[in-house]
Short mmCIF file of C-alpha atoms in Angstrom, two decimals:
data_model
loop_
_atom_site.label_atom_id
_atom_site.label_comp_id
_atom_site.label_asym_id
_atom_site.label_seq_id
_atom_site.Cartn_x
_atom_site.Cartn_y
_atom_site.Cartn_z
CA MET A 259 -10.32 9.11 14.19
CA LYS A 260 -8.09 10.33 16.46
CA ARG A 261 -6.54 13.83 16.04
CA ILE A 262 -3.31 14.10 17.10
CA VAL A 263 -1.65 16.81 19.43
CA SER A 264 2.23 16.33 19.14
CA LEU A 265 4.82 18.07 20.51
CA LEU A 266 8.24 20.00 19.82
CA LEU A 267 9.90 20.12 22.94
CA ALA A 268 11.48 23.35 24.57
CA LEU A 269 13.08 25.45 27.22
CA LEU A 270 15.22 25.79 29.80
CA MET A 271 16.57 28.90 32.07
CA ILE A 272 15.31 32.19 30.80
CA ALA A 273 17.38 34.20 32.66
CA SER A 274 20.23 36.47 32.13
CA PHE A 275 22.67 38.15 34.51
CA SER A 276 25.26 36.04 36.17
CA THR A 277 23.88 36.90 39.55
CA MET A 278 22.51 35.01 42.33
CA ALA A 279 19.33 37.27 42.07
CA PHE A 280 17.64 39.05 39.71
CA ALA A 281 15.01 41.77 39.43
CA ALA A 282 11.22 40.79 39.92
CA ASP A 283 10.08 41.95 36.98
CA GLU A 284 12.95 40.65 34.68
CA LYS A 285 11.40 39.21 31.55
CA GLY A 286 12.87 36.76 28.90
CA SER A 287 11.69 35.57 25.60
CA ILE A 288 11.81 32.09 23.47
CA THR A 289 12.55 32.42 19.94
CA ILE A 290 11.70 29.05 17.87
CA ASN A 291 13.87 29.04 14.81
CA GLY A 292 12.29 27.33 11.64
CA VAL A 293 8.53 27.65 12.37
CA SER A 294 6.23 26.72 10.06
CA THR A 295 2.87 29.02 9.40
CA GLU A 296 1.09 25.83 9.02
CA ASN A 297 1.65 24.66 13.12
CA VAL A 298 0.31 25.77 15.72
CA TYR A 299 3.06 26.51 18.61
CA SER A 300 2.24 26.66 22.46
CA ILE A 301 4.12 27.46 25.38
CA TYR A 302 3.08 25.94 29.33
CA LYS A 303 5.34 27.37 32.03
CA LEU A 304 6.56 24.31 34.47
CA LEU A 305 8.71 25.82 36.91
CA THR A 306 9.61 29.12 38.41
CA LEU A 307 13.32 30.46 38.21
CA GLU A 308 13.76 32.11 41.60
CA SER A 309 17.69 32.82 41.58
CA TYR A 310 20.62 31.46 39.44
CA ASP A 311 24.25 32.23 38.79
CA THR A 312 25.30 31.24 35.40
CA ASP A 313 29.17 30.98 36.49
CA ALA A 314 28.43 28.43 38.37
CA LYS A 315 25.70 26.88 36.52
CA ALA A 316 23.66 26.98 39.71
CA TYR A 317 19.39 27.50 39.10
CA SER A 318 16.68 27.31 41.80
CA TYR A 319 13.25 26.09 40.24
CA LYS A 320 10.09 25.86 41.85
CA ALA A 321 6.42 24.53 40.34
CA ALA A 322 5.43 27.32 38.58
CA ASP A 323 1.71 26.75 40.42
CA ASP A 324 0.15 23.94 42.41
CA ASP A 325 -0.88 22.14 38.76
CA TRP A 326 2.50 21.71 38.20
CA GLU A 327 3.35 21.09 41.78
CA ALA A 328 1.20 18.30 41.60
CA PHE A 329 2.78 16.91 38.35
CA PHE A 330 6.45 16.93 39.68
CA ALA A 331 4.68 15.00 42.57
CA THR A 332 3.97 12.07 40.46
CA ALA A 333 6.00 8.86 39.99
CA ASP A 334 6.56 9.58 36.47
CA ALA A 335 7.62 12.81 36.93
CA LYS A 336 10.06 11.45 39.92
CA LYS A 337 12.03 9.43 37.33
CA TYR A 338 13.53 12.64 35.86
CA PHE A 339 13.16 15.04 38.64
CA SER A 340 13.42 15.35 42.49
CA THR A 341 11.84 17.96 45.16
CA ASP A 342 13.14 18.72 48.12
CA SER A 343 11.33 19.60 51.69
CA SER A 344 11.52 23.33 50.56
CA GLY A 345 9.91 22.74 47.44
CA TYR A 346 12.82 23.05 44.84
CA VAL A 347 13.19 21.06 41.89
CA THR A 348 16.34 19.86 40.29
CA TRP A 349 17.02 17.62 37.20
CA THR A 350 18.23 14.09 38.64
CA TRP A 351 17.73 11.28 35.80
CA VAL A 352 20.33 9.06 35.21
CA ALA A 353 20.63 6.10 32.97
CA ALA A 354 19.71 2.63 34.35
CA THR A 355 22.39 -0.11 34.12
CA GLY A 356 22.25 -1.33 30.86
CA GLU A 357 20.22 1.43 29.52
CA THR A 358 20.90 3.16 26.07
CA THR A 359 18.50 5.99 26.43
CA THR A 360 20.47 9.08 25.96
CA GLU A 361 19.81 12.50 28.30
CA ASP A 362 18.45 13.99 24.92
CA GLU A 363 16.17 10.91 24.96
CA ALA A 364 15.13 11.29 28.24
CA ILE A 365 14.17 14.99 28.00
CA ALA A 366 12.02 14.33 25.01
CA ALA A 367 10.58 11.40 27.08
CA PHE A 368 10.03 13.78 30.22
CA ALA A 369 8.28 16.69 27.55
CA LYS A 370 5.91 13.85 26.70
CA LEU A 371 4.87 13.36 29.72
CA ALA A 372 4.57 16.76 30.90
CA LEU A 373 2.16 17.59 27.92
CA ALA A 374 -0.06 14.32 28.58
CA TYR A 375 -0.25 15.57 31.94
CA ALA A 376 -1.45 19.36 30.90
CA GLN A 377 -3.72 17.75 28.27
CA ALA A 378 -5.56 15.31 31.06
CA ASN A 379 -5.63 17.84 33.76
CA ASP A 380 -6.78 20.32 31.43
CA ILE A 381 -4.17 22.61 32.02
CA ASP A 382 -4.35 25.81 29.58
CA PRO A 383 -0.66 27.14 27.75
CA LEU A 384 0.32 30.42 28.81
CA LYS A 385 0.23 31.32 25.51
CA SER A 386 -0.37 30.18 22.00
CA SER A 387 0.93 31.37 18.32
CA ALA A 388 -3.25 30.41 17.87
CA ASN A 389 -3.75 33.78 19.71
CA ALA A 390 -3.15 37.24 17.94
CA GLY A 391 0.23 39.00 19.07
CA GLU A 392 1.22 36.72 21.36
CA PHE A 393 3.80 34.85 18.84
CA VAL A 394 5.67 37.16 16.32
CA ILE A 395 7.11 35.85 12.95
CA THR A 396 9.74 37.21 11.12
CA GLU A 397 11.16 35.91 8.13
CA ASN A 398 15.01 36.14 7.50
CA GLY A 399 16.67 34.72 4.44
CA GLY A 400 13.73 32.35 3.74
CA VAL A 401 13.81 31.07 7.15
CA ASN A 402 10.97 31.87 9.70
CA SER A 403 11.18 32.48 13.42
CA GLY A 404 8.77 32.57 15.80
CA LYS A 405 9.33 34.53 19.18
CA PHE A 406 6.87 34.42 22.49
CA SER A 407 8.23 37.52 24.29
CA ASP A 408 7.45 39.09 27.83
CA LEU A 409 7.90 35.72 29.44
CA GLU A 410 9.18 35.59 33.52
CA LEU A 411 11.59 33.47 34.15
CA GLY A 412 11.49 29.78 34.00
CA TYR A 413 11.44 26.47 32.77
CA TYR A 414 9.31 25.95 29.73
CA LEU A 415 7.37 23.35 27.89
CA VAL A 416 7.28 24.27 23.95
CA ASP A 417 4.38 22.26 22.01
CA SER A 418 4.02 21.99 18.15
CA THR A 419 1.04 20.68 16.13
CA MET A 420 3.74 18.78 13.81
CA GLY A 421 4.90 16.44 16.79
CA ALA A 422 8.52 16.84 16.31
CA LEU A 423 10.98 17.74 19.34
CA CYS A 424 12.85 21.06 19.31
CA GLY A 425 16.24 20.80 19.87
CA LEU A 426 17.35 23.15 23.04
CA THR A 427 19.42 25.97 23.37
CA THR A 428 19.76 28.10 26.55
CA THR A 429 20.63 31.25 26.99
CA ASN A 430 19.78 33.74 29.94
CA PRO A 431 17.24 35.68 29.94
CA ASN A 432 16.57 34.43 26.18
CA ALA A 433 16.16 30.89 24.89
CA SER A 434 16.64 29.85 21.27
CA ILE A 435 15.73 26.72 19.96
CA ASN A 436 15.60 25.17 16.69
CA ALA A 437 12.38 23.16 15.67
CA LYS A 438 12.80 20.18 14.16
CA ASN A 439 9.93 19.83 12.52
CA ALA A 440 10.55 17.20 9.98
CA ALA A 441 7.59 15.34 9.37
CA PRO A 442 7.40 11.59 8.92
CA THR A 443 7.41 10.00 5.51
CA ILE A 444 5.75 6.60 4.16
CA ASP A 445 6.80 4.53 1.29
CA LYS A 446 3.83 2.20 0.06
CA GLN A 447 4.86 -0.86 -2.15
CA VAL A 448 3.35 -3.73 -3.37
CA LYS A 449 4.65 -7.97 -4.18
CA GLU A 450 5.36 -8.93 -7.41
CA ASP A 451 4.46 -12.31 -7.02
CA SER A 452 6.40 -13.70 -10.53
CA THR A 453 9.64 -12.03 -9.29
CA ASN A 454 9.06 -11.86 -5.67
CA GLN A 455 10.32 -8.24 -5.69
CA TRP A 456 8.43 -5.06 -3.72
CA THR A 457 7.78 -2.07 -6.35
CA ASP A 458 5.41 0.83 -7.09
CA SER A 459 3.47 -1.52 -9.58
CA ASN A 460 2.29 -5.34 -9.90
CA SER A 461 0.36 -7.36 -12.21
CA ALA A 462 -2.55 -9.99 -11.13
CA ASP A 463 -5.43 -12.45 -11.78
CA ILE A 464 -8.69 -11.38 -10.54
CA GLY A 465 -9.16 -13.53 -7.61
CA GLN A 466 -5.78 -13.35 -6.61
CA THR A 467 -4.33 -12.31 -3.23
CA ILE A 468 -2.01 -9.44 -3.40
CA GLU A 469 0.76 -8.32 -0.67
CA PHE A 470 1.21 -4.55 0.51
CA ARG A 471 3.32 -3.16 2.63
CA VAL A 472 3.63 0.49 3.80
CA THR A 473 7.02 1.89 5.57
CA ILE A 474 7.02 4.51 7.87
CA SER A 475 9.90 6.77 8.31
CA VAL A 476 9.77 8.04 12.11
CA HIS A 477 11.18 11.31 13.33
CA ALA A 478 11.65 12.03 17.32
CA GLY A 479 8.55 13.34 19.00
CA ALA A 480 6.22 10.63 17.22
CA GLU A 481 2.19 11.48 18.47
CA ASN A 482 -0.75 9.36 17.65
CA TYR A 483 0.48 7.92 14.69
CA VAL A 484 -2.97 7.03 12.06
CA LEU A 485 -1.91 4.99 9.05
CA HIS A 486 -4.85 5.36 6.38
CA ASP A 487 -5.29 3.24 3.19
CA GLU A 488 -7.85 3.22 0.46
CA VAL A 489 -8.28 0.06 -1.64
CA PRO A 490 -10.06 0.92 -4.98
CA VAL A 491 -13.31 -0.99 -5.79
CA GLY A 492 -11.18 -3.31 -7.75
CA MET A 493 -10.14 -4.89 -4.58
CA THR A 494 -11.33 -6.19 -1.58
CA PHE A 495 -9.39 -5.83 1.70
CA LYS A 496 -8.29 -9.13 3.31
CA GLU A 497 -6.34 -8.15 6.73
CA VAL A 498 -3.44 -6.67 8.30
CA THR A 499 -0.95 -9.70 8.34
CA GLY A 500 1.90 -8.13 10.81
CA ILE A 501 3.34 -4.88 11.76
CA GLN A 502 7.27 -4.77 12.31
CA HIS A 503 8.92 -2.18 14.32
CA VAL A 504 12.43 -1.69 12.93
CA ILE A 505 15.45 -0.09 15.45
CA PRO A 506 18.44 0.89 12.78
CA GLY A 507 21.75 -1.00 13.56
CA PHE A 508 19.75 -3.09 16.31
CA GLU A 509 16.63 -5.40 15.89
CA THR A 510 13.50 -5.79 13.86
CA HIS A 511 10.82 -7.05 15.94
CA ASP A 512 7.08 -8.05 15.72
CA THR A 513 4.73 -5.69 17.06
CA PRO A 514 2.25 -6.72 19.68
CA ASP A 515 -1.34 -6.61 18.38
CA THR A 516 -1.76 -4.58 21.66
CA MET A 517 -0.06 -1.55 20.17
CA TYR A 518 -2.05 -0.87 17.61
CA GLU A 519 -5.77 -0.79 16.37
CA VAL A 520 -7.39 -2.11 12.71
CA LYS A 521 -10.35 -0.35 12.20
CA ALA A 522 -12.61 -1.58 8.92
CA PRO A 523 -15.21 -1.50 7.39
CA GLY A 524 -17.58 1.58 7.98
CA LEU A 525 -15.52 4.31 8.35
CA ASP A 526 -16.49 7.58 8.34
CA SER A 527 -13.70 8.86 6.06
CA THR A 528 -12.63 7.94 2.48
CA CYS A 529 -10.40 5.38 3.71
CA THR A 530 -11.18 1.64 3.80
CA PHE A 531 -9.19 0.53 6.75
CA GLU A 532 -6.73 2.57 9.37
CA VAL A 533 -4.22 1.58 11.78
CA VAL A 534 -4.36 3.16 14.90
CA PHE A 535 -1.13 2.96 16.76
CA THR A 536 -1.02 3.58 20.75
CA LYS A 537 0.44 6.29 22.74
CA GLU A 538 2.71 3.62 24.43
CA PHE A 539 3.51 2.79 20.90
CA CYS A 540 4.60 6.20 19.46
CA ASP A 541 6.29 7.03 22.72
CA SER A 542 8.93 4.03 22.02
CA LEU A 543 9.48 5.56 18.64
CA LYS A 544 12.82 7.23 18.07
CA THR A 545 13.93 9.34 15.37
CA ASN A 546 15.07 7.12 12.20
CA ASP A 547 13.05 3.97 13.36
CA LYS A 548 10.67 2.44 10.69
CA ILE A 549 7.20 0.85 11.04
CA ILE A 550 6.41 -1.61 8.24
CA VAL A 551 2.55 -2.10 7.96
CA SER A 552 1.74 -4.94 6.10
CA TYR A 553 -1.51 -6.57 4.70
CA THR A 554 -3.43 -8.04 1.83
CA ALA A 555 -6.32 -7.36 -0.68
CA VAL A 556 -8.00 -9.66 -3.25
CA LEU A 557 -8.48 -8.22 -6.98
CA ASN A 558 -12.10 -8.82 -7.70
CA GLU A 559 -14.53 -8.71 -10.24
CA ASN A 560 -14.64 -5.10 -10.34
CA ALA A 561 -11.09 -4.61 -11.36
CA VAL A 562 -9.95 -1.61 -14.12
CA ILE A 563 -8.91 -4.04 -16.96
CA ALA A 564 -5.32 -2.45 -17.92
CA GLY A 565 -5.42 1.31 -18.37
CA THR A 566 -4.75 3.21 -15.44
CA GLY A 567 -4.93 0.05 -13.29
CA ASN A 568 -6.30 -0.36 -9.84
CA VAL A 569 -4.67 2.47 -7.64
CA ASN A 570 -4.05 1.75 -4.13
CA THR A 571 -3.35 4.94 -1.72
CA ALA A 572 -1.96 5.40 1.48
CA TRP A 573 -1.16 8.24 3.74
CA LEU A 574 -0.22 8.96 7.69
CA SER A 575 -2.03 11.49 9.83
CA PHE A 576 0.01 12.83 12.87
CA GLY A 577 0.34 15.67 14.85
CA LYS A 578 -2.96 17.95 15.05
CA ASP A 579 -4.85 17.76 11.70
CA HIS A 580 -1.31 17.08 9.60
CA GLU A 581 -1.14 14.48 6.95
CA THR A 582 1.82 12.95 5.10
CA ALA A 583 1.90 12.97 1.54
CA GLU A 584 -0.33 10.27 -0.26
CA ASP A 585 1.82 7.23 -1.76
CA THR A 586 0.29 4.96 -4.58
CA THR A 587 0.96 1.48 -5.91
CA THR A 588 -0.84 0.58 -8.88
CA THR A 589 -1.87 -3.27 -9.56
CA TYR A 590 -2.69 -4.31 -13.31
CA THR A 591 -4.30 -6.84 -14.96
CA TYR A 592 -5.05 -7.51 -18.65
CA ALA A 593 -7.80 -9.25 -21.00
CA ALA A 594 -7.43 -11.42 -24.26
CA ASP A 595 -9.80 -11.58 -27.08
CA ILE A 596 -9.86 -15.46 -28.70
CA VAL A 597 -10.80 -15.36 -32.46
CA LYS A 598 -11.83 -18.30 -34.33
CA THR A 599 -11.35 -18.61 -38.18
CA ASP A 600 -10.59 -20.71 -41.12
CA SER A 601 -8.00 -20.59 -43.00
CA GLN A 602 -9.33 -18.10 -45.33
CA ASN A 603 -9.72 -15.88 -42.11
CA LYS A 604 -13.35 -16.16 -41.77
CA LEU A 605 -14.89 -16.02 -38.45
CA ILE A 606 -16.41 -19.39 -37.55
CA ASP A 607 -18.73 -20.51 -34.21
CA GLY A 608 -19.06 -23.79 -32.26
CA ALA A 609 -15.41 -23.75 -30.82
CA GLN A 610 -15.20 -24.58 -27.25
CA PHE A 611 -11.64 -24.15 -24.89
CA ARG A 612 -10.19 -24.08 -21.98
CA ILE A 613 -6.81 -22.21 -20.79
CA TYR A 614 -3.78 -24.17 -18.88
CA ASP A 615 -0.96 -22.64 -17.55
CA ALA A 616 1.36 -25.35 -19.07
CA ALA A 617 1.83 -26.73 -22.50
CA SER A 618 0.39 -30.04 -21.45
CA GLY A 619 -0.81 -31.10 -17.77
CA GLY A 620 -0.25 -28.41 -15.57
CA ASN A 621 -3.33 -26.18 -13.87
CA GLU A 622 -6.35 -24.76 -15.18
CA VAL A 623 -6.48 -21.20 -15.85
CA ALA A 624 -10.66 -21.43 -14.72
CA VAL A 625 -12.85 -18.69 -16.02
CA VAL A 626 -16.85 -17.76 -15.17
CA TRP A 627 -19.07 -15.87 -17.69
CA ASP A 628 -20.40 -13.07 -17.05
CA ALA A 629 -23.53 -12.49 -18.91
CA THR A 630 -24.08 -8.80 -17.85
CA GLU A 631 -20.60 -8.11 -19.80
CA GLY A 632 -20.82 -10.55 -22.17
CA ILE A 633 -17.31 -11.58 -21.15
CA TYR A 634 -15.49 -14.70 -19.44
CA ARG A 635 -13.34 -13.49 -16.36
CA ARG A 636 -11.01 -15.43 -14.47
CA ALA A 637 -12.57 -17.39 -11.80
CA LYS A 638 -12.43 -16.30 -8.04
CA ASP A 639 -11.89 -18.42 -4.96
CA GLY A 640 -15.24 -20.57 -4.69
CA GLU A 641 -16.16 -20.01 -7.65
CA THR A 642 -16.40 -23.34 -10.51
CA GLY A 643 -14.76 -22.70 -13.61
CA VAL A 644 -16.61 -23.70 -17.37
CA ALA A 645 -15.80 -24.04 -21.06
CA ILE A 646 -15.19 -20.67 -22.77
CA GLU A 647 -17.63 -21.06 -25.98
CA VAL A 648 -16.53 -18.86 -29.44
CA ASN A 649 -19.74 -17.40 -30.74
CA ASP A 650 -19.36 -14.71 -33.31
CA GLY A 651 -15.92 -16.14 -34.07
CA LYS A 652 -14.76 -14.21 -31.12
CA VAL A 653 -14.97 -14.04 -27.16
CA ARG A 654 -13.00 -11.69 -24.63
CA VAL A 655 -11.45 -13.35 -21.32
CA VAL A 656 -10.77 -10.49 -18.84
CA GLY A 657 -8.52 -10.53 -15.29
CA LEU A 658 -5.53 -12.18 -16.60
CA ASP A 659 -1.72 -11.70 -15.16
CA ASN A 660 1.15 -11.30 -16.87
CA GLY A 661 2.80 -14.54 -18.26
CA THR A 662 2.20 -17.29 -20.98
CA TYR A 663 -0.96 -19.40 -21.26
CA TYR A 664 -2.13 -22.30 -23.20
CA LEU A 665 -4.96 -22.66 -24.96
CA GLU A 666 -6.84 -25.76 -25.08
CA GLU A 667 -9.74 -26.61 -27.99
CA THR A 668 -12.04 -29.03 -26.15
CA VAL A 669 -14.92 -29.10 -28.86
CA ALA A 670 -14.10 -28.18 -32.73
CA PRO A 671 -16.90 -26.78 -35.07
CA ASP A 672 -18.68 -28.83 -36.89
CA GLY A 673 -16.60 -30.14 -39.99
CA TYR A 674 -13.24 -28.77 -38.95
CA ASN A 675 -10.66 -30.76 -37.20
CA LYS A 676 -9.77 -29.63 -33.55
CA LEU A 677 -6.36 -28.64 -32.83
CA GLU A 678 -4.12 -31.42 -31.48
CA THR A 679 -1.93 -29.37 -29.31
CA ARG A 680 -2.30 -26.51 -27.19
CA GLN A 681 -1.80 -23.05 -27.99
CA SER A 682 0.14 -20.37 -26.49
CA PHE A 683 -0.43 -17.24 -25.90
CA ILE A 684 1.46 -14.33 -23.83
CA ILE A 685 0.42 -11.49 -22.04
CA SER A 686 2.86 -8.79 -21.19
CA ASP A 687 1.63 -5.69 -19.99
CA LYS A 688 -1.02 -4.73 -22.26
CA ASN A 689 -4.54 -6.45 -23.53
CA LEU A 690 -4.07 -8.49 -26.32
CA ASN A 691 -7.23 -7.08 -28.64
CA ALA A 692 -8.29 -8.11 -31.56
CA ILE A 693 -8.58 -6.06 -34.27
CA PHE A 694 -11.37 -5.77 -37.31
CA ASN A 695 -11.69 -3.85 -40.42
CA GLY A 696 -15.36 -4.14 -40.86
CA GLU A 697 -16.23 -8.03 -40.70
CA ILE A 698 -12.34 -8.71 -41.65
CA TYR A 699 -10.10 -10.27 -39.23
CA SER A 700 -6.48 -8.19 -38.93
CA THR A 701 -3.91 -10.75 -38.54
CA GLY A 702 -1.58 -10.85 -36.11
CA SER A 703 -4.27 -9.72 -33.29
CA GLY A 704 -5.57 -10.98 -30.16
CA VAL A 705 -5.55 -15.01 -29.64
CA HIS A 706 -5.72 -16.05 -33.32
CA VAL A 707 -6.96 -20.13 -33.68
CA VAL A 708 -7.42 -21.52 -37.20
CA ASN A 709 -9.40 -24.66 -37.67
CA LYS A 710 -8.97 -26.50 -40.89
CA THR A 711 -11.71 -29.06 -42.54
CA GLY A 712 -10.42 -32.53 -44.11
CA SER A 713 -11.03 -33.89 -47.45
CA MET A 714 -14.88 -34.91 -48.53
CA LEU A 715 -15.14 -38.91 -48.33
CA PRO A 716 -17.21 -40.94 -50.65
CA GLU A 717 -20.48 -41.34 -49.71
CA THR A 718 -23.69 -43.89 -50.56
CA GLY A 719 -25.86 -42.01 -53.37
CA GLY A 720 -22.91 -39.71 -54.13
CA LEU A 721 -20.33 -39.40 -56.88
CA GLY A 722 -18.94 -42.14 -55.65
CA THR A 723 -21.85 -44.44 -55.81
CA VAL A 724 -21.67 -43.62 -59.59
CA LEU A 725 -18.16 -44.21 -59.86
CA PHE A 726 -18.43 -47.34 -58.29
CA THR A 727 -21.34 -48.67 -60.77
CA LEU A 728 -19.24 -47.07 -64.12
CA LEU A 729 -16.16 -49.32 -62.94
CA GLY A 730 -18.42 -52.33 -61.70
CA GLY A 731 -19.96 -52.22 -65.43
CA GLY A 732 -17.31 -51.82 -67.34
CA THR A 733 -15.39 -54.86 -65.44
CA ALA A 734 -18.56 -57.08 -66.28
CA LEU A 735 -18.27 -56.07 -69.98
CA GLY A 736 -14.88 -56.92 -69.65
CA THR A 737 -15.70 -60.33 -68.36
CA GLY A 738 -18.38 -60.93 -71.34
CA VAL A 739 -15.74 -60.45 -73.65
CA VAL A 740 -13.72 -62.55 -72.37
CA LEU A 741 -16.12 -65.29 -72.31
CA VAL A 742 -17.33 -64.73 -75.75
CA THR A 743 -13.85 -64.63 -76.98
CA LYS A 744 -12.78 -68.17 -75.30
CA LYS A 745 -16.20 -70.06 -76.88
CA ARG A 746 -15.42 -69.04 -80.19
CA LEU A 747 -11.95 -70.52 -79.88
CA SER A 748 -12.95 -73.35 -78.30
CA LYS A 749 -15.70 -73.87 -81.44
CA ILE A 750 -12.99 -73.68 -84.03
CA LYS A 751 -10.60 -75.86 -82.29
CA ASP A 752 -13.54 -78.58 -82.16
CA GLU A 753 -14.56 -78.05 -86.60
CA ASP A 754 -10.79 -78.56 -86.28
#
């Protein structure tokens, strides 16, 4: 991973008397206000001040040594400074027609250019706070100031490991600059698919693709930005879907993939993937710009169910050994216990169910059986859903998003009537856990499905046969009485 060198900027003429010349042994200093003891500050002498007149604002500079003479001869340096035939160096930058770059931004760009040259050509700084005694820090009213002393008068570049540019204030022979060491910040968010809102937390199904974005707020002097993201074991990183560069008040445009590199997987650090921005891209950034990095991950079968959720962490490294504070999002997923009882709350087995997203029709919420855990979980892409079989009167389904679900009974227990319609249940930021007191189910918990039995119908060889036989016998007896009575009446009539 790239570790960064950043910069503050600084300098200008260090001289003191309003004369055209000064004593050869005259010395100056550079004081940096608002320094941090965590940063390293270094100075490079680019130009030597031969003479000056403060009233006329006239200064004569030449390259400090052969290394910097070669630098000012480069085409890049000539965009800012010109060198005459006698070796005198003058600031000549002017904004091109239609260019919006300010002079302060041009100075910042030049400072970066000079620092990059020093690093590429192994030019050591003249002094550094890393060396004992070369940078004296004093505290006044809670604000630290650091001072480089005993400096030959000239034009100096001040580098900081923070990576933000310094403001420039010039005095003669002492220069005082204000360190604008504001660090970049990040804001990580996740998209809640039910509302399309970007927030700090969301809920999702196992197998669902989740959208994330990290917004980096830029400060001047951006150097070697590297975004790190640590995806939890309950998620699988998918891809970076795009990076946008936002220029407030002007435009938002997509960043070409030539301006960054995504590194994953197999990184040595704790992060899952990194986005490494190129020097060219960092050099194009200005204070108040924003970078929006968008990417996706899939909630997988290792997801934490409810509880602390699945925490995703991001941070930005910048400067030399500097990092922003971490920012996190949390993705939740939930479980539901399905409990099958009769009308007396007695647990019964043998039912089978499927879950849908509508009261009728709709799409099946596919689940698969996890034999290791003894549960059903939400199916991922490529997995074929199965029926939910209820054994021991209860079963657990995990990996469900917030929302309303509909349970359809496809097979009823033997002797029980199957549910005529789908039964709804709602998950809202918590598990639907079934509660039992011993072996007694506590009503109102979990997803409670009640089956009822039908009345017993008559069967051959049972009570019904006896009833029919008795009824049949009674009928025959009644018929015999009628016949006997009719015969007797007939005989009496004949005798008459």
